[in-house]
PDB file of C-alpha atoms in Angstrom:
ATOM      1  CA  UNK M  11      -0.006   0.023  -0.052  1.00 55.00           C
ATOM      2  CA  UNK M  12       1.237   3.474  -0.960  1.00 54.00           C
ATOM      3  CA  UNK M  13       0.781   5.629   1.922  1.00 55.00           C
ATOM      4  CA  UNK M  14       2.702   8.873   1.062  1.00 55.00           C
ATOM      5  CA  UNK M  15       5.343   9.953  -1.454  1.00 56.00           C
ATOM      6  CA  UNK M  16       8.339   7.491  -0.909  1.00 57.00           C
ATOM      7  CA  UNK M  17       6.368   5.559   1.872  1.00 60.00           C
ATOM      8  CA  UNK M  18       4.979   2.280   1.209  1.00 64.00           C
ATOM      9  CA  UNK M  19       3.478  -0.266   3.784  1.00 68.00           C
ATOM     10  CA  UNK M  20       3.719  -3.779   2.840  1.00 74.00           C
ATOM     11  CA  UNK M  21       1.379  -6.676   3.901  1.00 76.00           C
ATOM     12  CA  UNK M  22       4.262  -8.173   5.810  1.00 76.00           C
ATOM     13  CA  UNK M  23       4.492  -5.033   7.895  1.00 74.00           C
ATOM     14  CA  UNK M  24       0.814  -4.993   8.678  1.00 80.00           C
ATOM     15  CA  UNK M  25       0.978  -8.834   9.560  1.00 82.00           C
ATOM     16  CA  UNK M  26       3.842  -8.060  11.942  1.00 79.00           C
ATOM     17  CA  UNK M  27       2.055  -5.376  13.691  1.00 81.00           C
ATOM     18  CA  UNK M  28      -1.074  -7.418  13.899  1.00 86.00           C
ATOM     19  CA  UNK M  29       0.803 -10.335  15.436  1.00 85.00           C
ATOM     20  CA  UNK M  30       2.633  -8.101  17.886  1.00 83.00           C
ATOM     21  CA  UNK M  31      -0.694  -6.756  19.023  1.00 88.00           C
ATOM     22  CA  UNK M  32      -2.168 -10.210  19.530  1.00 91.00           C
ATOM     23  CA  UNK M  33       0.887 -11.518  21.358  1.00 89.00           C
ATOM     24  CA  UNK M  34       0.769  -8.395  23.543  1.00 88.00           C
ATOM     25  CA  UNK M  35      -2.787  -8.809  24.353  1.00 92.00           C
ATOM     26  CA  UNK M  36      -2.317 -12.555  25.137  1.00 93.00           C
ATOM     27  CA  UNK M  37       0.804 -11.926  27.410  1.00 91.00           C
ATOM     28  CA  UNK M  38      -0.974  -9.001  29.298  1.00 91.00           C
ATOM     29  CA  UNK M  39      -4.016 -11.375  29.806  1.00 94.00           C
ATOM     30  CA  UNK M  40      -1.684 -14.170  31.029  1.00 94.00           C
ATOM     31  CA  UNK M  41       0.216 -11.955  33.467  1.00 92.00           C
ATOM     32  CA  UNK M  42      -2.857 -10.193  34.835  1.00 92.00           C
ATOM     33  CA  UNK M  43      -5.384 -13.066  34.984  1.00 95.00           C
ATOM     34  CA  UNK M  44      -3.610 -16.367  35.723  1.00 95.00           C
ATOM     35  CA  UNK M  45      -2.084 -17.812  38.895  1.00 95.00           C
ATOM     36  CA  UNK M  46       1.353 -18.168  37.409  1.00 94.00           C
ATOM     37  CA  UNK M  47       1.120 -14.639  36.169  1.00 94.00           C
ATOM     38  CA  UNK M  48       0.420 -13.322  39.663  1.00 94.00           C
ATOM     39  CA  UNK M  49       3.470 -15.448  40.802  1.00 94.00           C
ATOM     40  CA  UNK M  50       5.630 -13.971  38.207  1.00 93.00           C
ATOM     41  CA  UNK M  51       4.598 -10.350  39.444  1.00 90.00           C
ATOM     42  CA  UNK M  52       5.165 -11.397  43.066  1.00 92.00           C
ATOM     43  CA  UNK M  53       8.679 -12.826  42.241  1.00 93.00           C
ATOM     44  CA  UNK M  54       9.658  -9.788  40.283  1.00 88.00           C
ATOM     45  CA  UNK M  55       8.556  -7.494  43.169  1.00 86.00           C
ATOM     46  CA  UNK M  56      10.137  -9.435  46.057  1.00 89.00           C
ATOM     47  CA  UNK M  57      11.521 -12.858  45.691  1.00 92.00           C
ATOM     48  CA  UNK M  58      11.796 -13.563  49.415  1.00 92.00           C
ATOM     49  CA  UNK M  59       8.301 -12.398  50.238  1.00 93.00           C
ATOM     50  CA  UNK M  60       6.809 -14.442  47.286  1.00 92.00           C
ATOM     51  CA  UNK M  61       8.647 -17.508  48.532  1.00 93.00           C
ATOM     52  CA  UNK M  62       7.214 -17.019  52.069  1.00 92.00           C
ATOM     53  CA  UNK M  63       3.735 -16.829  50.497  1.00 92.00           C
ATOM     54  CA  UNK M  64       4.176 -20.104  48.928  1.00 92.00           C
ATOM     55  CA  UNK M  65       5.231 -19.323  45.493  1.00 93.00           C
ATOM     56  CA  UNK M  66       7.744 -21.748  43.985  1.00 94.00           C
ATOM     57  CA  UNK M  67      10.289 -19.164  42.903  1.00 93.00           C
ATOM     58  CA  UNK M  68      12.532 -21.545  40.868  1.00 94.00           C
ATOM     59  CA  UNK M  69       9.671 -22.829  38.757  1.00 94.00           C
ATOM     60  CA  UNK M  70       8.179 -19.327  38.317  1.00 94.00           C
ATOM     61  CA  UNK M  71      11.575 -18.247  36.991  1.00 93.00           C
ATOM     62  CA  UNK M  72      11.893 -21.223  34.792  1.00 93.00           C
ATOM     63  CA  UNK M  73       8.411 -20.310  33.249  1.00 94.00           C
ATOM     64  CA  UNK M  74       9.441 -16.784  32.894  1.00 91.00           C
ATOM     65  CA  UNK M  75      12.529 -17.668  30.974  1.00 90.00           C
ATOM     66  CA  UNK M  76      10.563 -20.177  28.783  1.00 91.00           C
ATOM     67  CA  UNK M  77       7.978 -17.434  27.865  1.00 90.00           C
ATOM     68  CA  UNK M  78      10.808 -15.059  27.133  1.00 85.00           C
ATOM     69  CA  UNK M  79      12.707 -17.584  24.940  1.00 81.00           C
ATOM     70  CA  UNK M  80       9.654 -18.470  23.105  1.00 84.00           C
ATOM     71  CA  UNK M  81       8.912 -14.669  22.302  1.00 82.00           C
ATOM     72  CA  UNK M  82      12.410 -14.249  21.242  1.00 76.00           C
ATOM     73  CA  UNK M  83      12.113 -17.266  18.930  1.00 76.00           C
ATOM     74  CA  UNK M  84       9.004 -15.674  17.440  1.00 76.00           C
ATOM     75  CA  UNK M  85      10.739 -12.298  17.060  1.00 71.00           C
ATOM     76  CA  UNK M  86      13.950 -13.774  15.632  1.00 68.00           C
ATOM     77  CA  UNK M  87      14.677 -13.006  12.014  1.00 65.00           C
ATOM     78  CA  UNK M  88      18.305 -14.145  11.873  1.00 62.00           C
ATOM     79  CA  UNK M  89      19.140 -16.879   9.251  1.00 64.00           C
ATOM     80  CA  UNK M  90      22.289 -17.903  11.121  1.00 67.00           C
ATOM     81  CA  UNK M  91      22.658 -18.249  14.940  1.00 67.00           C
ATOM     82  CA  UNK M  92      25.963 -18.177  16.693  1.00 70.00           C
ATOM     83  CA  UNK M  93      27.093 -17.421  20.278  1.00 71.00           C
ATOM     84  CA  UNK M  94      26.976 -13.647  19.856  1.00 71.00           C
ATOM     85  CA  UNK M  95      23.855 -13.368  17.782  1.00 68.00           C
ATOM     86  CA  UNK M  96      21.709 -12.113  20.654  1.00 67.00           C
ATOM     87  CA  UNK M  97      23.951  -9.363  21.896  1.00 74.00           C
ATOM     88  CA  UNK M  98      22.797  -6.529  20.009  1.00 76.00           C
ATOM     89  CA  UNK M  99      19.134  -7.645  19.690  1.00 74.00           C
ATOM     90  CA  UNK M 100      19.254  -8.245  23.592  1.00 76.00           C
ATOM     91  CA  UNK M 101      20.524  -4.648  24.105  1.00 82.00           C
ATOM     92  CA  UNK M 102      17.767  -3.229  21.803  1.00 82.00           C
ATOM     93  CA  UNK M 103      14.998  -5.226  23.471  1.00 81.00           C
ATOM     94  CA  UNK M 104      16.251  -3.780  26.839  1.00 84.00           C
ATOM     95  CA  UNK M 105      16.275  -0.298  25.285  1.00 86.00           C
ATOM     96  CA  UNK M 106      12.773  -0.850  23.905  1.00 86.00           C
ATOM     97  CA  UNK M 107      11.463  -1.852  27.370  1.00 85.00           C
ATOM     98  CA  UNK M 108      13.153   1.105  29.124  1.00 87.00           C
ATOM     99  CA  UNK M 109      11.963   3.368  26.314  1.00 86.00           C
ATOM    100  CA  UNK M 110       8.303   2.238  26.680  1.00 85.00           C
ATOM    101  CA  UNK M 111       8.403   1.850  30.442  1.00 84.00           C
ATOM    102  CA  UNK M 112       9.709  -0.932  32.526  1.00 80.00           C
ATOM    103  CA  UNK M 113       6.857  -3.285  33.813  1.00 78.00           C
ATOM    104  CA  UNK M 114       4.402  -2.240  31.080  1.00 81.00           C
ATOM    105  CA  UNK M 115       3.836  -4.764  28.372  1.00 84.00           C
ATOM    106  CA  UNK M 116       2.139  -2.299  26.075  1.00 86.00           C
ATOM    107  CA  UNK M 117       4.921   0.115  26.798  1.00 86.00           C
ATOM    108  CA  UNK M 118       7.498  -2.351  25.693  1.00 85.00           C
ATOM    109  CA  UNK M 119       5.583  -2.927  22.500  1.00 85.00           C
ATOM    110  CA  UNK M 120       5.261   0.776  21.770  1.00 87.00           C
ATOM    111  CA  UNK M 121       9.049   1.206  22.610  1.00 88.00           C
ATOM    112  CA  UNK M 122       9.902  -1.616  20.242  1.00 85.00           C
ATOM    113  CA  UNK M 123       7.895  -0.216  17.345  1.00 86.00           C
ATOM    114  CA  UNK M 124       9.260   3.302  17.980  1.00 87.00           C
ATOM    115  CA  UNK M 125      12.822   1.966  18.289  1.00 88.00           C
ATOM    116  CA  UNK M 126      12.361   0.195  14.820  1.00 85.00           C
ATOM    117  CA  UNK M 127      10.949   3.337  13.217  1.00 87.00           C
ATOM    118  CA  UNK M 128      13.608   5.605  14.659  1.00 88.00           C
ATOM    119  CA  UNK M 129      16.415   3.127  13.590  1.00 88.00           C
ATOM    120  CA  UNK M 130      15.040   2.702  10.102  1.00 86.00           C
ATOM    121  CA  UNK M 131      14.520   6.447   9.534  1.00 88.00           C
ATOM    122  CA  UNK M 132      17.949   7.269  10.773  1.00 89.00           C
ATOM    123  CA  UNK M 133      19.385   4.631   8.427  1.00 87.00           C
ATOM    124  CA  UNK M 134      17.441   5.906   5.491  1.00 86.00           C
ATOM    125  CA  UNK M 135      17.806   9.680   6.100  1.00 87.00           C
ATOM    126  CA  UNK M 136      20.941  10.178   8.296  1.00 88.00           C
ATOM    127  CA  UNK M 137      23.499   7.366   8.286  1.00 84.00           C
ATOM    128  CA  UNK M 138      23.400   3.646   8.597  1.00 84.00           C
ATOM    129  CA  UNK M 139      26.547   3.605  10.611  1.00 88.00           C
ATOM    130  CA  UNK M 140      25.121   6.027  13.125  1.00 88.00           C
ATOM    131  CA  UNK M 141      21.628   4.531  13.438  1.00 86.00           C
ATOM    132  CA  UNK M 142      22.450   2.734  16.793  1.00 86.00           C
ATOM    133  CA  UNK M 143      23.913   5.846  18.299  1.00 90.00           C
ATOM    134  CA  UNK M 144      20.832   7.784  17.149  1.00 89.00           C
ATOM    135  CA  UNK M 145      18.484   5.244  18.904  1.00 87.00           C
ATOM    136  CA  UNK M 146      20.637   5.369  22.188  1.00 88.00           C
ATOM    137  CA  UNK M 147      20.681   9.114  21.959  1.00 90.00           C
ATOM    138  CA  UNK M 148      16.860   9.263  21.627  1.00 87.00           C
ATOM    139  CA  UNK M 149      16.594   6.898  24.566  1.00 86.00           C
ATOM    140  CA  UNK M 150      18.699   9.242  26.671  1.00 89.00           C
ATOM    141  CA  UNK M 151      16.565  12.254  25.700  1.00 89.00           C
ATOM    142  CA  UNK M 152      13.329  10.322  26.595  1.00 86.00           C
ATOM    143  CA  UNK M 153      14.670   9.287  29.939  1.00 85.00           C
ATOM    144  CA  UNK M 154      15.803  12.831  30.684  1.00 90.00           C
ATOM    145  CA  UNK M 155      12.305  14.067  30.030  1.00 88.00           C
ATOM    146  CA  UNK M 156      10.288  11.110  31.400  1.00 87.00           C
ATOM    147  CA  UNK M 157      12.489   8.870  33.526  1.00 85.00           C
ATOM    148  CA  UNK M 158       9.973   6.065  33.806  1.00 85.00           C
ATOM    149  CA  UNK M 159       9.596   5.793  30.043  1.00 84.00           C
ATOM    150  CA  UNK M 160       6.810   6.591  27.827  1.00 82.00           C
ATOM    151  CA  UNK M 161       4.085   4.449  29.574  1.00 84.00           C
ATOM    152  CA  UNK M 162       5.884   3.718  32.762  1.00 77.00           C
ATOM    153  CA  UNK M 163       4.327   4.937  36.096  1.00 74.00           C
ATOM    154  CA  UNK M 164       6.280   6.645  38.846  1.00 69.00           C
ATOM    155  CA  UNK M 165       6.245   4.377  41.871  1.00 67.00           C
ATOM    156  CA  UNK M 166       6.500   5.852  45.430  1.00 68.00           C
ATOM    157  CA  UNK M 167       8.867   3.890  47.609  1.00 67.00           C
ATOM    158  CA  UNK M 168       7.898   3.593  51.215  1.00 64.00           C
ATOM    159  CA  UNK M 169      10.602   4.219  53.749  1.00 62.00           C
TER     160      UNK M 169
END
């Protein structure tokens, strides 16, 4: 589909965004409405307190890593995999989560989409060698303006 002068949206891009939205809704529902999701939230807040409340911390962490690995496999578009394949994508995933707001699944999705758009626009219009630096620069600006990320909420810490 031709959207604007020089901008075309492919069916693959629409399918990717639709799949991302479906996965985000499923993950949010899983985290907010299941017993293991509540356990995951409890372990992320305070591992010791969760264990005292009867949560099996080791199995919860295992399930969390399994879900993360499955999502990484869905998102992976690398034809060859080696020991250092995940270094930069891992850093960019962390940047996307921070950009969108740590602890917010919709924020992480928004951060990932914005990160991809910023990276591709900087490659197209500025410099392909500086695209990573531009992405990290935008992250710094966002964190200076809104330290919790775009959809993150400020949490008050009790003393």
